[in-house]
């Protein structure tokens, strides 16, 4: 198995485990990842931590050997497979945190970009270098990167294929922070900032923000109204407001 899925408390931990190949993505691994994500989605985990095995790479991208000598429809199906896997990450019922520990190129950065949050170790290096192969990103990079860092910065990174190091990634908002020590423990510590809150309400917040980039503000405000109203109807909302008035910590039940 090239993907390890473990649990630690209320966190699911997904590790890309192919260090001898810098955790590169073959089509078989993408299919395995799709199945693992289905397992995560059906679980009671409150957060997914994603990282790569070893100290060199989070995920170095696609397995280039597999991209050679393929007909048009095979290429199209491969792209659709990669996009569907990234969309599963983005649509998980719980937040996800990518801890980029080393290289995250091509499909590796596209995995991280599909996650709710991205952290980076000091040695992290990121990029979408497909242009150097006469290609463009195909697993969602052209769509998610500009939503994260803006169109101009995304175009520059994609059209030059250059590498972004950890400090620059932090400065441009590609990652939320630079972390030290064990990547999984760093991800778990970061996740403590939100996992204590109501999971349905966290999902409403993510949904509202993620849809902001796809709609005019007038429509976005309607979406915010609808999701805010749904959040207000949860028992967790009543518990949160009661706890505030009673000066105690809320006990959310995810209902």
PDB file of C-alpha atoms in Angstrom:
ATOM      1  CA  UNK A   1       0.000   0.000   0.000  1.00  0.00           C
ATOM      2  CA  UNK A   2       1.363   3.400  -0.993  1.00  0.00           C
ATOM      3  CA  UNK A   3      -1.027   5.225   1.339  1.00  0.00           C
ATOM      4  CA  UNK A   4      -1.242   4.774   5.092  1.00  0.00           C
ATOM      5  CA  UNK A   5      -4.397   5.773   6.940  1.00  0.00           C
ATOM      6  CA  UNK A   6      -4.213   5.846  10.727  1.00  0.00           C
ATOM      7  CA  UNK A   7      -6.074   7.490  13.594  1.00  0.00           C
ATOM      8  CA  UNK A   8      -4.861   9.558  16.509  1.00  0.00           C
ATOM      9  CA  UNK A   9      -7.691  10.672  18.720  1.00  0.00           C
ATOM     10  CA  UNK A  10     -10.253  12.461  16.585  1.00  0.00           C
ATOM     11  CA  UNK A  11      -7.833  12.947  13.685  1.00  0.00           C
ATOM     12  CA  UNK A  12      -7.441  10.784  10.599  1.00  0.00           C
ATOM     13  CA  UNK A  13      -3.844  10.802   9.365  1.00  0.00           C
ATOM     14  CA  UNK A  14      -3.183  10.107   5.681  1.00  0.00           C
ATOM     15  CA  UNK A  15       0.443   9.536   4.738  1.00  0.00           C
ATOM     16  CA  UNK A  16       1.623   9.246   1.134  1.00  0.00           C
ATOM     17  CA  UNK A  17       4.082   6.398   1.626  1.00  0.00           C
ATOM     18  CA  UNK A  18       6.288   5.978  -1.396  1.00  0.00           C
ATOM     19  CA  UNK A  19       9.472   7.706  -0.201  1.00  0.00           C
ATOM     20  CA  UNK A  20      11.737   5.902  -2.660  1.00  0.00           C
ATOM     21  CA  UNK A  21       9.876   7.770  -5.434  1.00  0.00           C
ATOM     22  CA  UNK A  22       9.436  11.002  -3.429  1.00  0.00           C
ATOM     23  CA  UNK A  23       5.802   9.962  -2.860  1.00  0.00           C
ATOM     24  CA  UNK A  24       4.982  10.524  -6.541  1.00  0.00           C
ATOM     25  CA  UNK A  25       1.452   9.876  -7.797  1.00  0.00           C
ATOM     26  CA  UNK A  26       0.841   7.009 -10.201  1.00  0.00           C
ATOM     27  CA  UNK A  27      -2.654   6.382 -11.541  1.00  0.00           C
ATOM     28  CA  UNK A  28      -2.892   3.317  -9.287  1.00  0.00           C
ATOM     29  CA  UNK A  29      -2.052   5.479  -6.275  1.00  0.00           C
ATOM     30  CA  UNK A  30      -4.688   8.036  -7.302  1.00  0.00           C
ATOM     31  CA  UNK A  31      -7.290   5.254  -7.365  1.00  0.00           C
ATOM     32  CA  UNK A  32      -6.085   4.025  -3.968  1.00  0.00           C
ATOM     33  CA  UNK A  33      -6.238   7.578  -2.636  1.00  0.00           C
ATOM     34  CA  UNK A  34      -9.807   7.886  -3.887  1.00  0.00           C
ATOM     35  CA  UNK A  35     -10.831   4.769  -1.938  1.00  0.00           C
ATOM     36  CA  UNK A  36      -9.025   5.956   1.206  1.00  0.00           C
ATOM     37  CA  UNK A  37     -10.794   9.313   1.020  1.00  0.00           C
ATOM     38  CA  UNK A  38     -14.138   7.503   0.886  1.00  0.00           C
ATOM     39  CA  UNK A  39     -13.162   5.761   4.126  1.00  0.00           C
ATOM     40  CA  UNK A  40     -12.219   9.081   5.727  1.00  0.00           C
ATOM     41  CA  UNK A  41     -15.471  10.723   4.619  1.00  0.00           C
ATOM     42  CA  UNK A  42     -17.511   7.924   6.227  1.00  0.00           C
ATOM     43  CA  UNK A  43     -15.567   8.061   9.498  1.00  0.00           C
ATOM     44  CA  UNK A  44     -16.157  10.056  12.668  1.00  0.00           C
ATOM     45  CA  UNK A  45     -12.845  11.910  12.345  1.00  0.00           C
ATOM     46  CA  UNK A  46     -12.987  15.639  13.008  1.00  0.00           C
ATOM     47  CA  UNK A  47      -9.949  16.512  10.891  1.00  0.00           C
ATOM     48  CA  UNK A  48      -7.757  14.931   8.211  1.00  0.00           C
ATOM     49  CA  UNK A  49      -3.994  15.467   8.358  1.00  0.00           C
ATOM     50  CA  UNK A  50      -2.173  14.816   5.075  1.00  0.00           C
ATOM     51  CA  UNK A  51       1.596  14.452   4.820  1.00  0.00           C
ATOM     52  CA  UNK A  52       4.324  12.509   3.036  1.00  0.00           C
ATOM     53  CA  UNK A  53       6.589   9.735   4.300  1.00  0.00           C
ATOM     54  CA  UNK A  54      10.266  10.547   4.734  1.00  0.00           C
ATOM     55  CA  UNK A  55      12.024  13.876   5.102  1.00  0.00           C
ATOM     56  CA  UNK A  56      12.464  14.831   1.443  1.00  0.00           C
ATOM     57  CA  UNK A  57       8.992  15.071  -0.037  1.00  0.00           C
ATOM     58  CA  UNK A  58       5.327  15.641   0.632  1.00  0.00           C
ATOM     59  CA  UNK A  59       4.594  14.545  -2.936  1.00  0.00           C
ATOM     60  CA  UNK A  60       6.794  15.216  -5.952  1.00  0.00           C
ATOM     61  CA  UNK A  61       3.873  15.106  -8.389  1.00  0.00           C
ATOM     62  CA  UNK A  62       2.802  12.742 -11.130  1.00  0.00           C
ATOM     63  CA  UNK A  63       4.785   9.728 -12.217  1.00  0.00           C
ATOM     64  CA  UNK A  64       6.067  11.176 -15.507  1.00  0.00           C
ATOM     65  CA  UNK A  65       6.761   7.743 -17.022  1.00  0.00           C
ATOM     66  CA  UNK A  66       3.041   7.044 -17.024  1.00  0.00           C
ATOM     67  CA  UNK A  67       2.265  10.226 -18.967  1.00  0.00           C
ATOM     68  CA  UNK A  68       4.261   9.224 -22.044  1.00  0.00           C
ATOM     69  CA  UNK A  69       2.764   7.717 -25.214  1.00  0.00           C
ATOM     70  CA  UNK A  70      -0.888   7.939 -24.193  1.00  0.00           C
ATOM     71  CA  UNK A  71      -3.761   8.575 -26.585  1.00  0.00           C
ATOM     72  CA  UNK A  72      -6.059  11.564 -26.247  1.00  0.00           C
ATOM     73  CA  UNK A  73      -8.865   9.787 -24.393  1.00  0.00           C
ATOM     74  CA  UNK A  74      -6.461   8.085 -21.984  1.00  0.00           C
ATOM     75  CA  UNK A  75      -4.994  11.481 -21.147  1.00  0.00           C
ATOM     76  CA  UNK A  76      -8.466  12.937 -20.630  1.00  0.00           C
ATOM     77  CA  UNK A  77      -9.490  10.075 -18.326  1.00  0.00           C
ATOM     78  CA  UNK A  78      -6.270  10.458 -16.334  1.00  0.00           C
ATOM     79  CA  UNK A  79      -6.899  14.158 -15.830  1.00  0.00           C
ATOM     80  CA  UNK A  80     -10.500  13.521 -14.797  1.00  0.00           C
ATOM     81  CA  UNK A  81      -9.321  10.903 -12.291  1.00  0.00           C
ATOM     82  CA  UNK A  82      -6.874  13.331 -10.705  1.00  0.00           C
ATOM     83  CA  UNK A  83      -9.468  16.095 -10.572  1.00  0.00           C
ATOM     84  CA  UNK A  84     -12.052  13.799  -8.991  1.00  0.00           C
ATOM     85  CA  UNK A  85      -9.618  12.808  -6.241  1.00  0.00           C
ATOM     86  CA  UNK A  86      -8.755  16.432  -5.450  1.00  0.00           C
ATOM     87  CA  UNK A  87     -12.455  17.294  -5.416  1.00  0.00           C
ATOM     88  CA  UNK A  88     -13.043  14.527  -2.875  1.00  0.00           C
ATOM     89  CA  UNK A  89     -10.465  16.136  -0.593  1.00  0.00           C
ATOM     90  CA  UNK A  90     -12.127  19.537  -0.933  1.00  0.00           C
ATOM     91  CA  UNK A  91     -15.586  18.071  -0.286  1.00  0.00           C
ATOM     92  CA  UNK A  92     -14.746  16.075   2.860  1.00  0.00           C
ATOM     93  CA  UNK A  93     -17.203  16.658   5.708  1.00  0.00           C
ATOM     94  CA  UNK A  94     -14.313  17.556   8.016  1.00  0.00           C
ATOM     95  CA  UNK A  95     -11.526  20.147   7.530  1.00  0.00           C
ATOM     96  CA  UNK A  96      -8.205  18.935   6.160  1.00  0.00           C
ATOM     97  CA  UNK A  97      -4.663  20.094   6.883  1.00  0.00           C
ATOM     98  CA  UNK A  98      -1.792  19.424   4.474  1.00  0.00           C
ATOM     99  CA  UNK A  99       1.603  19.503   6.186  1.00  0.00           C
ATOM    100  CA  UNK A 100       4.055  20.045   3.333  1.00  0.00           C
ATOM    101  CA  UNK A 101       7.282  18.415   4.451  1.00  0.00           C
ATOM    102  CA  UNK A 102       9.700  18.817   1.551  1.00  0.00           C
ATOM    103  CA  UNK A 103       8.893  18.816  -2.165  1.00  0.00           C
ATOM    104  CA  UNK A 104       5.305  19.493  -3.249  1.00  0.00           C
ATOM    105  CA  UNK A 105       5.359  19.788  -7.022  1.00  0.00           C
ATOM    106  CA  UNK A 106       2.610  19.340  -9.588  1.00  0.00           C
ATOM    107  CA  UNK A 107       0.037  16.924  -8.242  1.00  0.00           C
ATOM    108  CA  UNK A 108       1.588  17.234  -4.801  1.00  0.00           C
ATOM    109  CA  UNK A 109       0.793  20.928  -4.598  1.00  0.00           C
ATOM    110  CA  UNK A 110      -2.619  20.194  -6.100  1.00  0.00           C
ATOM    111  CA  UNK A 111      -3.339  17.789  -3.216  1.00  0.00           C
ATOM    112  CA  UNK A 112      -2.262  20.458  -0.737  1.00  0.00           C
ATOM    113  CA  UNK A 113      -4.320  23.116  -2.534  1.00  0.00           C
ATOM    114  CA  UNK A 114      -7.443  20.972  -2.218  1.00  0.00           C
ATOM    115  CA  UNK A 115      -7.004  20.834   1.555  1.00  0.00           C
ATOM    116  CA  UNK A 116      -8.651  23.395   3.822  1.00  0.00           C
ATOM    117  CA  UNK A 117      -5.313  24.518   5.292  1.00  0.00           C
ATOM    118  CA  UNK A 118      -1.650  24.191   4.348  1.00  0.00           C
ATOM    119  CA  UNK A 119       1.340  24.222   6.688  1.00  0.00           C
ATOM    120  CA  UNK A 120       4.974  23.933   5.610  1.00  0.00           C
ATOM    121  CA  UNK A 121       8.196  22.748   7.166  1.00  0.00           C
ATOM    122  CA  UNK A 122      11.209  25.023   6.706  1.00  0.00           C
ATOM    123  CA  UNK A 123      12.610  22.813   3.923  1.00  0.00           C
ATOM    124  CA  UNK A 124       9.376  22.794   1.916  1.00  0.00           C
ATOM    125  CA  UNK A 125       9.563  23.641  -1.789  1.00  0.00           C
ATOM    126  CA  UNK A 126       6.425  24.042  -3.870  1.00  0.00           C
ATOM    127  CA  UNK A 127       5.495  24.647  -7.471  1.00  0.00           C
ATOM    128  CA  UNK A 128       3.530  23.700 -10.565  1.00  0.00           C
ATOM    129  CA  UNK A 129       6.368  22.963 -13.017  1.00  0.00           C
ATOM    130  CA  UNK A 130       4.266  21.340 -15.753  1.00  0.00           C
ATOM    131  CA  UNK A 131       5.085  24.170 -18.190  1.00  0.00           C
ATOM    132  CA  UNK A 132       8.659  22.853 -18.305  1.00  0.00           C
ATOM    133  CA  UNK A 133       7.293  19.605 -19.758  1.00  0.00           C
ATOM    134  CA  UNK A 134       5.159  21.365 -22.338  1.00  0.00           C
ATOM    135  CA  UNK A 135       2.085  20.785 -20.191  1.00  0.00           C
ATOM    136  CA  UNK A 136      -0.179  22.684 -17.796  1.00  0.00           C
ATOM    137  CA  UNK A 137      -1.477  21.596 -14.377  1.00  0.00           C
ATOM    138  CA  UNK A 138      -4.371  19.176 -14.802  1.00  0.00           C
ATOM    139  CA  UNK A 139      -5.518  18.137 -11.324  1.00  0.00           C
ATOM    140  CA  UNK A 140      -7.079  21.466 -10.363  1.00  0.00           C
ATOM    141  CA  UNK A 141      -3.975  23.617 -10.016  1.00  0.00           C
ATOM    142  CA  UNK A 142      -5.100  26.260 -12.497  1.00  0.00           C
ATOM    143  CA  UNK A 143      -8.372  26.663 -10.581  1.00  0.00           C
ATOM    144  CA  UNK A 144      -7.448  26.367  -6.916  1.00  0.00           C
ATOM    145  CA  UNK A 145      -4.108  28.199  -6.849  1.00  0.00           C
ATOM    146  CA  UNK A 146      -5.545  31.569  -8.008  1.00  0.00           C
ATOM    147  CA  UNK A 147      -8.306  31.227  -5.427  1.00  0.00           C
ATOM    148  CA  UNK A 148      -5.667  30.853  -2.730  1.00  0.00           C
ATOM    149  CA  UNK A 149      -3.029  33.427  -3.738  1.00  0.00           C
ATOM    150  CA  UNK A 150      -4.685  35.539  -6.444  1.00  0.00           C
ATOM    151  CA  UNK A 151      -4.637  35.436 -10.223  1.00  0.00           C
ATOM    152  CA  UNK A 152      -1.433  37.372 -10.885  1.00  0.00           C
ATOM    153  CA  UNK A 153       0.721  35.358  -8.484  1.00  0.00           C
ATOM    154  CA  UNK A 154      -0.796  32.091  -9.690  1.00  0.00           C
ATOM    155  CA  UNK A 155      -0.138  32.958 -13.328  1.00  0.00           C
ATOM    156  CA  UNK A 156       3.475  33.817 -12.567  1.00  0.00           C
ATOM    157  CA  UNK A 157       4.070  30.557 -10.709  1.00  0.00           C
ATOM    158  CA  UNK A 158       2.313  28.442 -13.350  1.00  0.00           C
ATOM    159  CA  UNK A 159       3.790  30.182 -16.415  1.00  0.00           C
ATOM    160  CA  UNK A 160       7.368  30.190 -15.126  1.00  0.00           C
ATOM    161  CA  UNK A 161       7.189  26.805 -13.409  1.00  0.00           C
ATOM    162  CA  UNK A 162       9.453  28.193 -10.695  1.00  0.00           C
ATOM    163  CA  UNK A 163       9.879  26.884  -7.176  1.00  0.00           C
ATOM    164  CA  UNK A 164       8.349  28.636  -4.170  1.00  0.00           C
ATOM    165  CA  UNK A 165      10.154  28.096  -0.884  1.00  0.00           C
ATOM    166  CA  UNK A 166       8.525  28.033   2.534  1.00  0.00           C
ATOM    167  CA  UNK A 167       9.095  31.660   3.538  1.00  0.00           C
ATOM    168  CA  UNK A 168       7.695  33.003   0.264  1.00  0.00           C
ATOM    169  CA  UNK A 169       4.750  30.600   0.494  1.00  0.00           C
ATOM    170  CA  UNK A 170       3.947  32.057   3.910  1.00  0.00           C
ATOM    171  CA  UNK A 171       4.298  35.630   2.652  1.00  0.00           C
ATOM    172  CA  UNK A 172       1.898  35.123  -0.270  1.00  0.00           C
ATOM    173  CA  UNK A 173      -0.672  33.148   1.719  1.00  0.00           C
ATOM    174  CA  UNK A 174      -0.048  29.782   0.105  1.00  0.00           C
ATOM    175  CA  UNK A 175       0.580  28.310   3.565  1.00  0.00           C
ATOM    176  CA  UNK A 176      -0.783  29.439   6.928  1.00  0.00           C
ATOM    177  CA  UNK A 177       2.411  28.944   8.899  1.00  0.00           C
ATOM    178  CA  UNK A 178       5.845  27.336   8.940  1.00  0.00           C
ATOM    179  CA  UNK A 179       6.169  24.532  11.474  1.00  0.00           C
ATOM    180  CA  UNK A 180       8.985  22.672  13.164  1.00  0.00           C
ATOM    181  CA  UNK A 181       9.372  19.123  14.443  1.00  0.00           C
ATOM    182  CA  UNK A 182       7.238  16.146  13.503  1.00  0.00           C
ATOM    183  CA  UNK A 183       4.863  17.106  10.647  1.00  0.00           C
ATOM    184  CA  UNK A 184       1.939  15.073  11.957  1.00  0.00           C
ATOM    185  CA  UNK A 185       2.248  16.509  15.457  1.00  0.00           C
ATOM    186  CA  UNK A 186       2.459  20.003  13.959  1.00  0.00           C
ATOM    187  CA  UNK A 187      -0.727  19.357  12.007  1.00  0.00           C
ATOM    188  CA  UNK A 188      -2.502  18.025  15.078  1.00  0.00           C
ATOM    189  CA  UNK A 189      -1.453  21.035  17.135  1.00  0.00           C
ATOM    190  CA  UNK A 190      -2.730  23.416  14.423  1.00  0.00           C
ATOM    191  CA  UNK A 191      -6.026  21.524  14.218  1.00  0.00           C
ATOM    192  CA  UNK A 192      -6.670  22.063  17.919  1.00  0.00           C
ATOM    193  CA  UNK A 193      -7.644  25.602  16.958  1.00  0.00           C
ATOM    194  CA  UNK A 194     -10.906  24.415  15.379  1.00  0.00           C
ATOM    195  CA  UNK A 195     -11.635  20.733  16.095  1.00  0.00           C
ATOM    196  CA  UNK A 196     -13.385  21.587  19.366  1.00  0.00           C
ATOM    197  CA  UNK A 197     -16.112  23.423  17.475  1.00  0.00           C
ATOM    198  CA  UNK A 198     -19.273  21.994  15.914  1.00  0.00           C
ATOM    199  CA  UNK A 199     -18.430  19.945  12.831  1.00  0.00           C
ATOM    200  CA  UNK A 200     -21.630  20.823  10.914  1.00  0.00           C
ATOM    201  CA  UNK A 201     -21.115  24.530  11.600  1.00  0.00           C
ATOM    202  CA  UNK A 202     -17.458  24.305  10.535  1.00  0.00           C
ATOM    203  CA  UNK A 203     -18.710  22.774   7.297  1.00  0.00           C
ATOM    204  CA  UNK A 204     -21.196  25.619   6.781  1.00  0.00           C
ATOM    205  CA  UNK A 205     -18.370  28.144   7.277  1.00  0.00           C
ATOM    206  CA  UNK A 206     -16.131  26.358   4.766  1.00  0.00           C
ATOM    207  CA  UNK A 207     -18.952  26.071   2.244  1.00  0.00           C
ATOM    208  CA  UNK A 208     -19.800  29.769   2.457  1.00  0.00           C
ATOM    209  CA  UNK A 209     -16.195  30.893   2.037  1.00  0.00           C
ATOM    210  CA  UNK A 210     -15.380  28.409  -0.736  1.00  0.00           C
ATOM    211  CA  UNK A 211     -18.416  29.491  -2.752  1.00  0.00           C
ATOM    212  CA  UNK A 212     -17.456  33.145  -2.429  1.00  0.00           C
ATOM    213  CA  UNK A 213     -14.996  32.850  -5.308  1.00  0.00           C
ATOM    214  CA  UNK A 214     -17.601  31.362  -7.636  1.00  0.00           C
ATOM    215  CA  UNK A 215     -20.431  33.863  -7.317  1.00  0.00           C
ATOM    216  CA  UNK A 216     -21.079  37.620  -7.407  1.00  0.00           C
ATOM    217  CA  UNK A 217     -21.220  39.157  -3.925  1.00  0.00           C
ATOM    218  CA  UNK A 218     -24.999  39.589  -4.149  1.00  0.00           C
ATOM    219  CA  UNK A 219     -25.411  35.833  -4.637  1.00  0.00           C
ATOM    220  CA  UNK A 220     -22.681  35.103  -2.086  1.00  0.00           C
ATOM    221  CA  UNK A 221     -24.572  37.075   0.547  1.00  0.00           C
ATOM    222  CA  UNK A 222     -27.678  35.003  -0.150  1.00  0.00           C
ATOM    223  CA  UNK A 223     -25.618  31.840   0.301  1.00  0.00           C
ATOM    224  CA  UNK A 224     -24.212  33.234   3.548  1.00  0.00           C
ATOM    225  CA  UNK A 225     -27.747  33.989   4.748  1.00  0.00           C
ATOM    226  CA  UNK A 226     -28.927  30.447   3.975  1.00  0.00           C
ATOM    227  CA  UNK A 227     -25.936  28.750   5.633  1.00  0.00           C
ATOM    228  CA  UNK A 228     -25.999  31.105   8.616  1.00  0.00           C
ATOM    229  CA  UNK A 229     -29.677  30.295   9.098  1.00  0.00           C
ATOM    230  CA  UNK A 230     -28.942  26.566   8.939  1.00  0.00           C
ATOM    231  CA  UNK A 231     -26.161  26.979  11.498  1.00  0.00           C
ATOM    232  CA  UNK A 232     -28.513  28.877  13.795  1.00  0.00           C
ATOM    233  CA  UNK A 233     -30.947  25.951  13.718  1.00  0.00           C
ATOM    234  CA  UNK A 234     -28.414  23.453  15.101  1.00  0.00           C
ATOM    235  CA  UNK A 235     -28.433  22.362  18.721  1.00  0.00           C
ATOM    236  CA  UNK A 236     -24.752  23.260  18.813  1.00  0.00           C
ATOM    237  CA  UNK A 237     -25.665  26.888  18.153  1.00  0.00           C
ATOM    238  CA  UNK A 238     -28.039  26.885  21.109  1.00  0.00           C
ATOM    239  CA  UNK A 239     -25.353  25.253  23.269  1.00  0.00           C
ATOM    240  CA  UNK A 240     -22.738  27.779  22.158  1.00  0.00           C
ATOM    241  CA  UNK A 241     -24.894  30.773  22.970  1.00  0.00           C
ATOM    242  CA  UNK A 242     -26.026  29.274  26.281  1.00  0.00           C
ATOM    243  CA  UNK A 243     -22.427  28.530  27.272  1.00  0.00           C
ATOM    244  CA  UNK A 244     -21.445  32.113  26.481  1.00  0.00           C
ATOM    245  CA  UNK A 245     -24.159  33.512  28.713  1.00  0.00           C
ATOM    246  CA  UNK A 246     -23.345  31.022  31.465  1.00  0.00           C
ATOM    247  CA  UNK A 247     -19.604  31.751  31.226  1.00  0.00           C
ATOM    248  CA  UNK A 248     -18.583  28.137  30.594  1.00  0.00           C
ATOM    249  CA  UNK A 249     -17.015  26.135  27.784  1.00  0.00           C
ATOM    250  CA  UNK A 250     -19.541  24.802  25.256  1.00  0.00           C
ATOM    251  CA  UNK A 251     -19.999  21.071  24.791  1.00  0.00           C
ATOM    252  CA  UNK A 252     -20.730  20.608  21.110  1.00  0.00           C
ATOM    253  CA  UNK A 253     -22.363  17.376  19.930  1.00  0.00           C
ATOM    254  CA  UNK A 254     -22.185  17.937  16.142  1.00  0.00           C
ATOM    255  CA  UNK A 255     -25.952  18.200  15.830  1.00  0.00           C
TER     256      UNK A 255
END
